[in-house]
Short mmCIF file of C-alpha atoms in Angstrom, two decimals:
data_model
loop_
_atom_site.label_atom_id
_atom_site.label_comp_id
_atom_site.label_asym_id
_atom_site.label_seq_id
_atom_site.Cartn_x
_atom_site.Cartn_y
_atom_site.Cartn_z
CA ALA A 1 -29.87 32.80 -23.06
CA GLN A 2 -32.30 30.94 -25.23
CA THR A 3 -35.89 31.51 -24.18
CA VAL A 4 -39.31 30.75 -25.60
CA THR A 5 -42.25 33.06 -24.91
CA GLN A 6 -45.92 32.36 -25.29
CA SER A 7 -47.66 35.44 -23.99
CA GLN A 8 -51.28 34.35 -24.43
CA PRO A 9 -52.31 31.91 -21.67
CA GLU A 10 -55.69 31.13 -23.20
CA MET A 11 -57.50 31.42 -26.49
CA SER A 12 -60.87 30.40 -27.80
CA VAL A 13 -62.03 29.69 -31.34
CA GLN A 14 -65.32 28.80 -32.96
CA GLU A 15 -65.48 25.41 -34.61
CA ALA A 16 -64.53 25.61 -38.32
CA GLU A 17 -62.81 28.97 -37.83
CA THR A 18 -59.09 29.74 -37.95
CA VAL A 19 -56.95 30.59 -34.97
CA THR A 20 -53.32 31.65 -34.63
CA LEU A 21 -51.20 30.87 -31.57
CA SER A 22 -48.19 33.10 -31.03
CA CYS A 23 -44.67 32.19 -29.99
CA THR A 24 -41.48 34.22 -29.89
CA TYR A 25 -38.04 33.00 -29.03
CA ASP A 26 -34.61 34.33 -28.42
CA THR A 27 -31.48 32.68 -29.75
CA SER A 28 -28.07 33.64 -31.02
CA GLU A 29 -27.95 30.62 -33.31
CA SER A 30 -28.47 30.87 -37.04
CA ASP A 31 -29.56 27.31 -37.71
CA TYR A 32 -32.05 25.54 -35.46
CA TYR A 33 -35.37 23.76 -35.24
CA LEU A 34 -38.61 24.87 -33.66
CA PHE A 35 -41.51 22.67 -32.61
CA TRP A 36 -45.16 22.94 -31.68
CA TYR A 37 -46.48 20.24 -29.35
CA LYS A 38 -50.10 19.57 -28.46
CA GLN A 39 -51.26 18.11 -25.15
CA PRO A 40 -55.00 17.33 -24.96
CA PRO A 41 -56.57 17.08 -21.50
CA SER A 42 -55.41 13.89 -19.79
CA ARG A 43 -53.78 12.70 -22.99
CA GLN A 44 -50.23 12.48 -24.13
CA MET A 45 -48.18 15.17 -25.76
CA ILE A 46 -47.75 14.85 -29.49
CA LEU A 47 -45.70 16.75 -32.03
CA VAL A 48 -47.85 18.93 -34.27
CA ILE A 49 -45.31 20.49 -36.56
CA ARG A 50 -41.65 21.38 -36.83
CA GLN A 51 -39.81 24.13 -38.67
CA GLU A 52 -36.19 24.18 -39.77
CA ALA A 53 -34.81 27.67 -39.48
CA TYR A 54 -32.67 27.48 -42.61
CA LYS A 55 -35.74 26.74 -44.72
CA GLN A 56 -37.56 29.77 -46.06
CA GLN A 57 -40.76 27.86 -46.63
CA ASN A 58 -43.22 27.66 -43.77
CA ALA A 59 -44.00 24.14 -42.60
CA THR A 60 -47.48 22.73 -43.16
CA GLU A 61 -49.18 19.62 -41.83
CA ASN A 62 -52.76 19.31 -43.04
CA ARG A 63 -54.77 21.96 -41.17
CA PHE A 64 -51.72 23.14 -39.21
CA SER A 65 -49.24 25.62 -40.60
CA VAL A 66 -46.64 27.95 -39.21
CA ASN A 67 -45.79 31.55 -39.88
CA PHE A 68 -42.06 31.63 -39.33
CA GLN A 69 -40.44 35.05 -39.24
CA LYS A 70 -36.76 34.41 -38.60
CA ALA A 71 -35.68 38.04 -38.32
CA ALA A 72 -38.46 38.76 -35.86
CA LYS A 73 -37.85 35.45 -34.06
CA SER A 74 -41.51 34.64 -34.29
CA PHE A 75 -43.03 31.19 -34.79
CA SER A 76 -46.83 31.23 -34.89
CA LEU A 77 -49.08 28.21 -35.34
CA LYS A 78 -52.17 28.59 -37.48
CA ILE A 79 -54.97 26.07 -37.13
CA SER A 80 -57.48 26.17 -39.97
CA ASP A 81 -60.99 24.71 -39.89
CA SER A 82 -60.76 24.20 -36.12
CA GLN A 83 -62.25 21.02 -34.76
CA LEU A 84 -63.40 20.06 -31.27
CA GLY A 85 -60.46 17.68 -31.06
CA ASP A 86 -58.06 20.60 -31.39
CA ALA A 87 -58.90 21.67 -27.83
CA ALA A 88 -55.68 21.22 -25.92
CA MET A 89 -52.70 22.93 -24.41
CA TYR A 90 -50.15 23.91 -27.06
CA PHE A 91 -46.46 24.34 -26.34
CA CYS A 92 -43.88 25.99 -28.53
CA ALA A 93 -40.43 24.43 -28.03
CA TYR A 94 -36.83 25.09 -28.98
CA PRO A 95 -34.01 22.54 -28.59
CA LEU A 96 -31.18 23.92 -26.52
CA PHE A 97 -27.83 22.23 -26.97
CA VAL A 98 -25.87 21.36 -23.88
CA GLY A 99 -22.55 19.77 -24.75
CA ALA A 100 -23.31 16.63 -26.72
CA ASN A 101 -26.98 16.64 -25.87
CA SER A 102 -30.05 18.67 -26.51
CA LYS A 103 -32.98 19.50 -24.29
CA LEU A 104 -36.26 21.06 -25.24
CA THR A 105 -37.01 24.50 -23.88
CA PHE A 106 -40.76 24.94 -23.72
CA GLY A 107 -42.86 28.05 -23.64
CA LYS A 108 -45.42 28.38 -20.86
CA GLY A 109 -48.11 26.99 -23.15
CA ILE A 110 -51.47 28.21 -24.32
CA THR A 111 -54.82 26.58 -23.58
CA LEU A 112 -57.00 26.49 -26.66
CA SER A 113 -60.73 25.90 -26.31
CA VAL A 114 -62.99 25.22 -29.29
CA ARG A 115 -66.61 26.36 -29.16
CA PRO A 116 -69.14 24.13 -30.96
CA ASP B 1 -44.85 1.94 -34.14
CA THR B 2 -44.27 5.34 -32.57
CA GLU B 3 -45.37 4.42 -29.09
CA VAL B 4 -43.83 5.14 -25.73
CA THR B 5 -45.56 3.30 -22.90
CA GLN B 6 -45.49 4.15 -19.23
CA THR B 7 -46.63 2.21 -16.18
CA PRO B 8 -48.38 2.68 -13.92
CA LYS B 9 -50.85 5.29 -15.14
CA HIS B 10 -51.59 6.42 -11.61
CA LEU B 11 -49.60 6.03 -8.41
CA VAL B 12 -50.36 7.09 -4.88
CA MET B 13 -47.55 6.72 -2.38
CA GLY B 14 -46.70 7.78 1.11
CA MET B 15 -43.64 9.78 1.96
CA THR B 16 -41.85 6.72 3.32
CA ASN B 17 -42.60 4.42 0.39
CA LYS B 18 -40.30 3.25 -2.37
CA LYS B 19 -41.81 2.90 -5.82
CA SER B 20 -40.67 2.84 -9.43
CA LEU B 21 -41.99 4.26 -12.67
CA LYS B 22 -41.37 2.38 -15.88
CA CYS B 23 -41.04 3.60 -19.44
CA GLU B 24 -40.60 1.48 -22.55
CA GLN B 25 -40.12 2.12 -26.24
CA HIS B 26 -39.46 -0.27 -29.11
CA MET B 27 -38.64 2.24 -31.81
CA GLY B 28 -34.89 1.73 -31.55
CA HIS B 29 -34.48 5.19 -30.03
CA ARG B 30 -31.18 5.80 -28.28
CA ALA B 31 -32.08 8.89 -26.24
CA MET B 32 -34.62 8.79 -23.43
CA TYR B 33 -35.87 11.51 -21.13
CA TRP B 34 -37.73 12.00 -17.87
CA TYR B 35 -39.84 15.13 -17.37
CA LYS B 36 -41.93 16.40 -14.47
CA GLN B 37 -45.06 18.37 -15.30
CA LYS B 38 -47.31 20.31 -12.98
CA ALA B 39 -50.87 21.17 -14.01
CA LYS B 40 -51.11 23.83 -16.71
CA LYS B 41 -47.32 24.15 -16.85
CA PRO B 42 -44.75 23.04 -19.41
CA PRO B 43 -42.74 19.87 -18.79
CA GLU B 44 -39.53 20.35 -16.83
CA LEU B 45 -36.61 18.18 -17.86
CA MET B 46 -35.21 15.95 -15.13
CA PHE B 47 -32.83 13.48 -16.81
CA VAL B 48 -31.49 12.56 -20.24
CA TYR B 49 -30.03 9.19 -21.16
CA SER B 50 -27.92 8.89 -24.29
CA TYR B 51 -27.01 5.38 -25.42
CA GLU B 52 -28.03 4.06 -22.00
CA LYS B 53 -25.75 6.46 -20.15
CA LEU B 54 -26.93 9.34 -18.00
CA SER B 55 -25.92 12.50 -19.83
CA ILE B 56 -27.99 15.24 -18.22
CA ASN B 57 -29.18 15.53 -14.63
CA GLU B 58 -30.98 18.81 -14.10
CA SER B 59 -29.98 19.02 -10.42
CA VAL B 60 -32.79 16.68 -9.45
CA PRO B 61 -32.97 15.71 -5.73
CA SER B 62 -31.48 12.32 -4.95
CA ARG B 63 -34.87 10.96 -3.90
CA PHE B 64 -35.35 10.50 -7.66
CA SER B 65 -33.04 7.87 -9.07
CA PRO B 66 -33.10 7.07 -12.80
CA GLU B 67 -31.96 3.83 -14.35
CA CYS B 68 -31.63 2.67 -17.95
CA PRO B 69 -31.19 -1.14 -17.91
CA ASN B 70 -31.23 -1.41 -21.72
CA SER B 71 -31.91 0.64 -24.80
CA SER B 72 -35.68 0.10 -24.61
CA LEU B 73 -36.33 0.59 -20.94
CA LEU B 74 -36.11 3.54 -18.58
CA ASN B 75 -36.98 3.48 -14.90
CA LEU B 76 -37.39 6.18 -12.31
CA HIS B 77 -37.00 4.99 -8.73
CA LEU B 78 -38.73 7.04 -6.08
CA HIS B 79 -37.92 7.14 -2.39
CA ALA B 80 -38.90 9.43 0.49
CA LEU B 81 -40.80 11.82 -1.75
CA GLN B 82 -42.45 15.02 -0.60
CA PRO B 83 -46.03 16.14 -1.31
CA GLU B 84 -44.67 18.81 -3.66
CA ASP B 85 -43.33 16.00 -5.85
CA SER B 86 -46.91 15.19 -6.83
CA ALA B 87 -47.09 15.73 -10.59
CA LEU B 88 -47.38 14.06 -13.97
CA TYR B 89 -44.13 12.29 -14.85
CA LEU B 90 -43.51 12.03 -18.56
CA CYS B 91 -41.09 9.84 -20.38
CA ALA B 92 -39.95 10.66 -23.90
CA SER B 93 -37.57 9.23 -26.46
CA SER B 94 -35.88 10.42 -29.62
CA ARG B 95 -34.06 8.58 -32.37
CA LYS B 96 -30.66 9.78 -31.25
CA PRO B 97 -29.23 12.30 -28.89
CA ALA B 98 -28.88 15.49 -30.87
CA PHE B 99 -25.45 17.00 -30.70
CA ASP B 100 -25.86 19.51 -33.43
CA ARG B 101 -28.57 21.27 -35.32
CA ALA B 102 -28.40 18.92 -38.26
CA SER B 103 -29.29 15.97 -36.07
CA THR B 104 -32.17 17.32 -34.05
CA TYR B 105 -34.80 14.67 -33.67
CA GLU B 106 -38.28 15.17 -32.33
CA GLN B 107 -39.19 13.63 -29.03
CA TYR B 108 -42.03 11.15 -28.67
CA PHE B 109 -43.81 11.30 -25.35
CA GLY B 110 -45.53 8.65 -23.30
CA PRO B 111 -48.91 9.22 -21.63
CA GLY B 112 -47.30 9.83 -18.25
CA THR B 113 -47.71 8.57 -14.72
CA ARG B 114 -49.89 10.69 -12.45
CA LEU B 115 -48.11 10.61 -9.09
CA THR B 116 -49.69 11.67 -5.82
CA VAL B 117 -47.57 11.79 -2.67
CA THR B 118 -49.55 11.74 0.57
#
């Protein structure tokens, strides 16, 4: 069964520092996508970054980058130069295919706080 | 425009009430989703609509009734809810239903409706 694991429930980072959020997953597929979503308090969930498994290069979006280790089934999110607005709950997600549809399987999430 | 809107933002209803949640997107997306989210938990998928047809029902109780009147609009009709149904209800859409890895599209989420059942 495909599962997504985020083992750290909470993390804290000093403003302007770098933090890495961990995610591991289990799949028997060879080609797939992985996503990180961010959900600030009382605000809507937005996509932070996505990684295509067949691409060797790690995805990058401004201050956000991933460390994708396909063999280890690890998909970490690195946030550089952390800002107060980065405080949120972060979910790692994997699309599971069910027949002709897909549904996102989310990890339990990690709450990131940013210290000024 | 990458916006998914949801109304109302907050809803308080009694266990005997009937109410509806509304979700709208004008991005031309052809897959729409309803999720239920409890505090500090990940969203749980409830329903998926593909090209205005219900394609996934995650064994949701019949007191929740989804409806997709057109490609831009998604409703969730609520009736005889229980206090444990209190949660944030999220709507999402994606460009197309993804049927293989080459056509996976990211989902865009609305701000949600905070539902309290008394």
